[in-house]
Amino acid sequence: MSEPQAIYLSDYQPPAYQVTRTELTFELDPHATRVRARLHLERHEDQGQGEALVLNGEHLTTLELAIDGQTLKDDEYRIENERLTIFRVPERFVLDTEVEIDPAANTALEGLYVSGSMFCTQCEPEGFRRITWYPDRPDVMATFETTIIGDREQLPVMLSNGNPVEWGELPDGRHFVTWQDPHPKPSYLFALVAGELEKLEDRFTTMSGREVTLQLWVEARNTDKTEWAMESLKRAMRWDEQAYGREYDLDRFMIVAVDDFNMGAMENKGLNIFNSAAVLANPATTTDAAFQRIDTIVAHEYFHNWSGNRVTCRDWFQLALKEGFTVFRDQSYTEDTQSAAVARIQNVAMLRTAQFAEDAGPTAHPVRPDHFIEISNFYTLTIYEKGAEVVRMLRNLVGPETFRRGSDRYFERFDGQAVRVEDFVATMAEVSGLDLDQFMRWYSQAGTPQLSVQGEYDATARQYHLTIAQHTPATPGQPDKQPLHIPVRMGLLGPDGASLELVVNGESHGTDTVLALQQERQSWTFEQLDVAPVPSLLRGFSAPVQLDYNWSRDDLALLMRFDEDGFNRWDGGQRLALAALEDMMVAWRANESMKLDGRLIEAWRGLLNSPTDDRAVLAEMLRLPTEAWIAEQQSVVDVDAIHAAREAAISQLADNLYVDFERTYHANQLDAPYAPTPEQIAARSLKNVALGYMVATGEREPLMLAQAQFEADHNMTDVRAALTLLAHSDASELGDPAIRAFGERWAHDPLVMDQWFATQVTRPQQDVMERLKFLMEHQAFSLKNPNRVRALIGTFVNSNRVNFHRIDGEGYRLLADVVIELNQLNPEIAARMVTPLTRFRRFDEQRQRLMRAELERIRQEPLSRNLYEVVAKALAD
Ligand code: B3K
Ligand code: ZN
């Protein structure tokens, strides 16, 4: 295999030919599907004559090539390196091709493949070229007409984008249906599904009074899991009309659930295809967290109809243009329909553990990368989550009304076009009159900026001086960084916790303001202050940065209690806990007993005893920083110390606050039938957090409560919480039977078995490794299914840090073995799964050696482009 080559943004060339219309005919057969394509092509105005036509194609057996009805002779074209070059073509012509493909052998799950008894597609980013010869790039947009031919018995339902216009019977027990999609689209939005499917149908009347048919297609065994996604879809459609003025544009909108799927879902025009884990739900099988995730993903894919489909990306370097914006849109939807503070807390917690780690590792890249080897490797937290933060900063800089005028203008002006990040930002600059040139660096500079803040109170002048310095650490290929335009939302608190008025140059800014940090170092002076204030910084997490300020623990307790910003109350608590955990890690390393700072215990006692109107936030505040977030604070990650300190802190909180947790547990029991409403979710979350602490005392009684909750079987949220406590306890006489009963009861439901896998492999005890190996042989497990791999292997390596990083290297070896197998089956998943090994530089020498050795072992294999790119970056000096 030759070394894969990188592609550069700076090499972008517009396509020489446009496809105006694409007509496809599929004759479906698991191992020998025929695809006939008729492409209507036109030379691009700017291109001269004699420009050859170059099309993409992979794993295609070519049967026919003809231009304007004339079959091509051997010397008129060449097929080489996954490209078809036709040397001479007219200005305007029709290209007919016929190929054969093997969907049943397609384990990469890109292009057309078989999942169970269904046919389905995944074309983004470059899967369409596995279906037929095509200029498979997003700036080629055509109308599509798709005819599907298949066995009437086995494939009674055959779907594609748009509207069905013709259907009928064919000889040999086959039938056909023809679909037309009037909206020009890039090939990555093409979709086809065929199988034995049933539907839930509903209607939606758009704001202008158009009737839309909504259909959710699933296999018969899943018809009891469709209602929630349908509710979410309607909620999202209404929200997009209200928040962005965006209306749906076809007569029907379809969602299909598929069991084998690499990502969460895909926004194909009019025919979204979903990983069944991201759409199917009912109270008996699905936790609150999964209900919420489904709501978000349904909304996300629907929102893409405008941010992605109507206005799409010119090239894949612009991926964040649609993904960052659409994640921002789905986050805003969640903030508007659930607890806004909790939504923000959860998104930020994820961003600053996982995305910050990515930004600090060997695969760090800007929100708009400037080169890649395999674009599938760039569906990352940086593109999605940091991309969303950049859009959020824009909205905060220009203000919500101006942002809305900007988005209206963006959608109107670029409708039907394939555009760049510049087009979006320039529209926002235009409507706001702001200069966003420096802001554009957020798209080109990788790495998490670090802000160091200093505050100084001058009692005589009654002034407080705040100085903020910014620094972005070097990332691979970007040694020198320039200052960014960073909005820092802040306020000041008095010693009693009251919000202080912010007076700058004699002018009042209320109690909350945004500082625009643009230089490497900048100062602000706040006037008329009679006491030294406590600063509340980066409220609402106003920028994706790492912020350092030397708060005392009393200051943090004050912020946690009184800050008017809900996010910073939570963050104050997290920072106080981090400080307390730091003491305990020091003690652990010195072999001394670990004692939890009494201030944290008292602060939590205060929380548990003060009336709250937001139980969801309270539940979040009662969670200690995760092991991953603690690790982010350390220069050399000490997995064992982190785990030991955190466990000790949990048990001391539990011992000291037992009665408070017990009261909270009982006070949050619900009588009402299950509903995934924010109120009920908050109560369950608080109740189960409390039960967790009660169990952490090691007493028998709370374990019996957990067992009773498990057996009461009210809903999966409560069952799973109880099962986890039982399975992770040392009381195997309770844990083992519960695991067995759950496994037997749900053996028929793969999505529940995924939860069963995940629960077992997060067990903190050492014996988990044997359990994991045993479960890899379980009949419900398969390396070919991405959900199974994520549930069993992914959960272990990412959520059981202390065992994955075992000093004997067993965890690393196991992951490398899995990655080597996945490299053959599904390169996209292989390249994702290898991530924890690529972060070896963060660990001690011995672990570094072990992890690096596994990466070297992987490198010896004949690697897919995906895995090659990631492993090469990790091992580069
Ligand atoms: N746009 C899809 C991404 C699928 C790419 C898979 N290689 C999912 C989403 O962001 O909505
Ligand atoms: Zn998306």
JSON list of N, CA, C and O in Angstrom, two decimals, residues 416-432:
[
{"chain": "A", "resi": 416, "resn": "GLY", "atom": "N", "xyz": [-29.70, 27.19, -1.78]},
{"chain": "A", "resi": 416, "resn": "GLY", "atom": "CA", "xyz": [-29.38, 26.44, -2.99]},
{"chain": "A", "resi": 416, "resn": "GLY", "atom": "C", "xyz": [-27.91, 26.49, -3.37]},
{"chain": "A", "resi": 416, "resn": "GLY", "atom": "O", "xyz": [-27.52, 26.02, -4.42]},
{"chain": "A", "resi": 417, "resn": "GLN", "atom": "N", "xyz": [-27.09, 27.06, -2.48]},
{"chain": "A", "resi": 417, "resn": "GLN", "atom": "CA", "xyz": [-25.67, 27.17, -2.81]},
{"chain": "A", "resi": 417, "resn": "GLN", "atom": "C", "xyz": [-24.79, 26.38, -1.85]},
{"chain": "A", "resi": 417, "resn": "GLN", "atom": "O", "xyz": [-25.20, 26.01, -0.76]},
{"chain": "A", "resi": 418, "resn": "ALA", "atom": "N", "xyz": [-23.55, 26.16, -2.30]},
{"chain": "A", "resi": 418, "resn": "ALA", "atom": "CA", "xyz": [-22.55, 25.47, -1.48]},
{"chain": "A", "resi": 418, "resn": "ALA", "atom": "C", "xyz": [-21.51, 26.52, -1.09]},
{"chain": "A", "resi": 418, "resn": "ALA", "atom": "O", "xyz": [-20.81, 27.03, -1.96]},
{"chain": "A", "resi": 419, "resn": "VAL", "atom": "N", "xyz": [-21.45, 26.84, 0.19]},
{"chain": "A", "resi": 419, "resn": "VAL", "atom": "CA", "xyz": [-20.69, 28.03, 0.60]},
{"chain": "A", "resi": 419, "resn": "VAL", "atom": "C", "xyz": [-19.63, 27.75, 1.65]},
{"chain": "A", "resi": 419, "resn": "VAL", "atom": "O", "xyz": [-19.41, 26.60, 2.05]},
{"chain": "A", "resi": 420, "resn": "ARG", "atom": "N", "xyz": [-18.97, 28.82, 2.09]},
{"chain": "A", "resi": 420, "resn": "ARG", "atom": "CA", "xyz": [-17.83, 28.70, 3.00]},
{"chain": "A", "resi": 420, "resn": "ARG", "atom": "C", "xyz": [-18.12, 29.38, 4.33]},
{"chain": "A", "resi": 420, "resn": "ARG", "atom": "O", "xyz": [-19.03, 30.21, 4.44]},
{"chain": "A", "resi": 421, "resn": "VAL", "atom": "N", "xyz": [-17.29, 29.09, 5.31]},
{"chain": "A", "resi": 421, "resn": "VAL", "atom": "CA", "xyz": [-17.37, 29.73, 6.63]},
{"chain": "A", "resi": 421, "resn": "VAL", "atom": "C", "xyz": [-17.36, 31.26, 6.48]},
{"chain": "A", "resi": 421, "resn": "VAL", "atom": "O", "xyz": [-18.11, 31.97, 7.17]},
{"chain": "A", "resi": 422, "resn": "GLU", "atom": "N", "xyz": [-16.54, 31.78, 5.56]},
{"chain": "A", "resi": 422, "resn": "GLU", "atom": "CA", "xyz": [-16.47, 33.23, 5.36]},
{"chain": "A", "resi": 422, "resn": "GLU", "atom": "C", "xyz": [-17.85, 33.82, 5.04]},
{"chain": "A", "resi": 422, "resn": "GLU", "atom": "O", "xyz": [-18.16, 34.94, 5.43]},
{"chain": "A", "resi": 423, "resn": "ASP", "atom": "N", "xyz": [-18.64, 33.08, 4.28]},
{"chain": "A", "resi": 423, "resn": "ASP", "atom": "CA", "xyz": [-19.94, 33.62, 3.88]},
{"chain": "A", "resi": 423, "resn": "ASP", "atom": "C", "xyz": [-20.84, 33.82, 5.09]},
{"chain": "A", "resi": 423, "resn": "ASP", "atom": "O", "xyz": [-21.59, 34.78, 5.18]},
{"chain": "A", "resi": 424, "resn": "PHE", "atom": "N", "xyz": [-20.76, 32.89, 6.03]},
{"chain": "A", "resi": 424, "resn": "PHE", "atom": "CA", "xyz": [-21.55, 32.98, 7.25]},
{"chain": "A", "resi": 424, "resn": "PHE", "atom": "C", "xyz": [-21.08, 34.15, 8.12]},
{"chain": "A", "resi": 424, "resn": "PHE", "atom": "O", "xyz": [-21.87, 34.99, 8.53]},
{"chain": "A", "resi": 425, "resn": "VAL", "atom": "N", "xyz": [-19.78, 34.20, 8.36]},
{"chain": "A", "resi": 425, "resn": "VAL", "atom": "CA", "xyz": [-19.26, 35.23, 9.26]},
{"chain": "A", "resi": 425, "resn": "VAL", "atom": "C", "xyz": [-19.41, 36.61, 8.62]},
{"chain": "A", "resi": 425, "resn": "VAL", "atom": "O", "xyz": [-19.77, 37.58, 9.31]},
{"chain": "A", "resi": 426, "resn": "ALA", "atom": "N", "xyz": [-19.19, 36.71, 7.31]},
{"chain": "A", "resi": 426, "resn": "ALA", "atom": "CA", "xyz": [-19.33, 38.02, 6.64]},
{"chain": "A", "resi": 426, "resn": "ALA", "atom": "C", "xyz": [-20.77, 38.52, 6.74]},
{"chain": "A", "resi": 426, "resn": "ALA", "atom": "O", "xyz": [-21.01, 39.71, 6.90]},
{"chain": "A", "resi": 427, "resn": "THR", "atom": "N", "xyz": [-21.73, 37.60, 6.68]},
{"chain": "A", "resi": 427, "resn": "THR", "atom": "CA", "xyz": [-23.13, 38.02, 6.81]},
{"chain": "A", "resi": 427, "resn": "THR", "atom": "C", "xyz": [-23.38, 38.59, 8.20]},
{"chain": "A", "resi": 427, "resn": "THR", "atom": "O", "xyz": [-24.06, 39.60, 8.36]},
{"chain": "A", "resi": 428, "resn": "MET", "atom": "N", "xyz": [-22.80, 37.94, 9.22]},
{"chain": "A", "resi": 428, "resn": "MET", "atom": "CA", "xyz": [-22.95, 38.44, 10.59]},
{"chain": "A", "resi": 428, "resn": "MET", "atom": "C", "xyz": [-22.24, 39.80, 10.76]},
{"chain": "A", "resi": 428, "resn": "MET", "atom": "O", "xyz": [-22.75, 40.68, 11.45]},
{"chain": "A", "resi": 429, "resn": "ALA", "atom": "N", "xyz": [-21.10, 39.96, 10.12]},
{"chain": "A", "resi": 429, "resn": "ALA", "atom": "CA", "xyz": [-20.38, 41.24, 10.20]},
{"chain": "A", "resi": 429, "resn": "ALA", "atom": "C", "xyz": [-21.22, 42.33, 9.54]},
{"chain": "A", "resi": 429, "resn": "ALA", "atom": "O", "xyz": [-21.36, 43.44, 10.06]},
{"chain": "A", "resi": 430, "resn": "GLU", "atom": "N", "xyz": [-21.81, 41.97, 8.41]},
{"chain": "A", "resi": 430, "resn": "GLU", "atom": "CA", "xyz": [-22.61, 42.94, 7.65]},
{"chain": "A", "resi": 430, "resn": "GLU", "atom": "C", "xyz": [-23.82, 43.43, 8.45]},
{"chain": "A", "resi": 430, "resn": "GLU", "atom": "O", "xyz": [-24.06, 44.62, 8.55]},
{"chain": "A", "resi": 431, "resn": "VAL", "atom": "N", "xyz": [-24.58, 42.49, 9.04]},
{"chain": "A", "resi": 431, "resn": "VAL", "atom": "CA", "xyz": [-25.78, 42.93, 9.76]},
{"chain": "A", "resi": 431, "resn": "VAL", "atom": "C", "xyz": [-25.45, 43.65, 11.07]},
{"chain": "A", "resi": 431, "resn": "VAL", "atom": "O", "xyz": [-26.23, 44.45, 11.55]},
{"chain": "A", "resi": 432, "resn": "SER", "atom": "N", "xyz": [-24.29, 43.35, 11.64]},
{"chain": "A", "resi": 432, "resn": "SER", "atom": "CA", "xyz": [-23.97, 43.93, 12.95]},
{"chain": "A", "resi": 432, "resn": "SER", "atom": "C", "xyz": [-23.07, 45.16, 12.84]},
{"chain": "A", "resi": 432, "resn": "SER", "atom": "O", "xyz": [-22.97, 45.94, 13.78]}
]
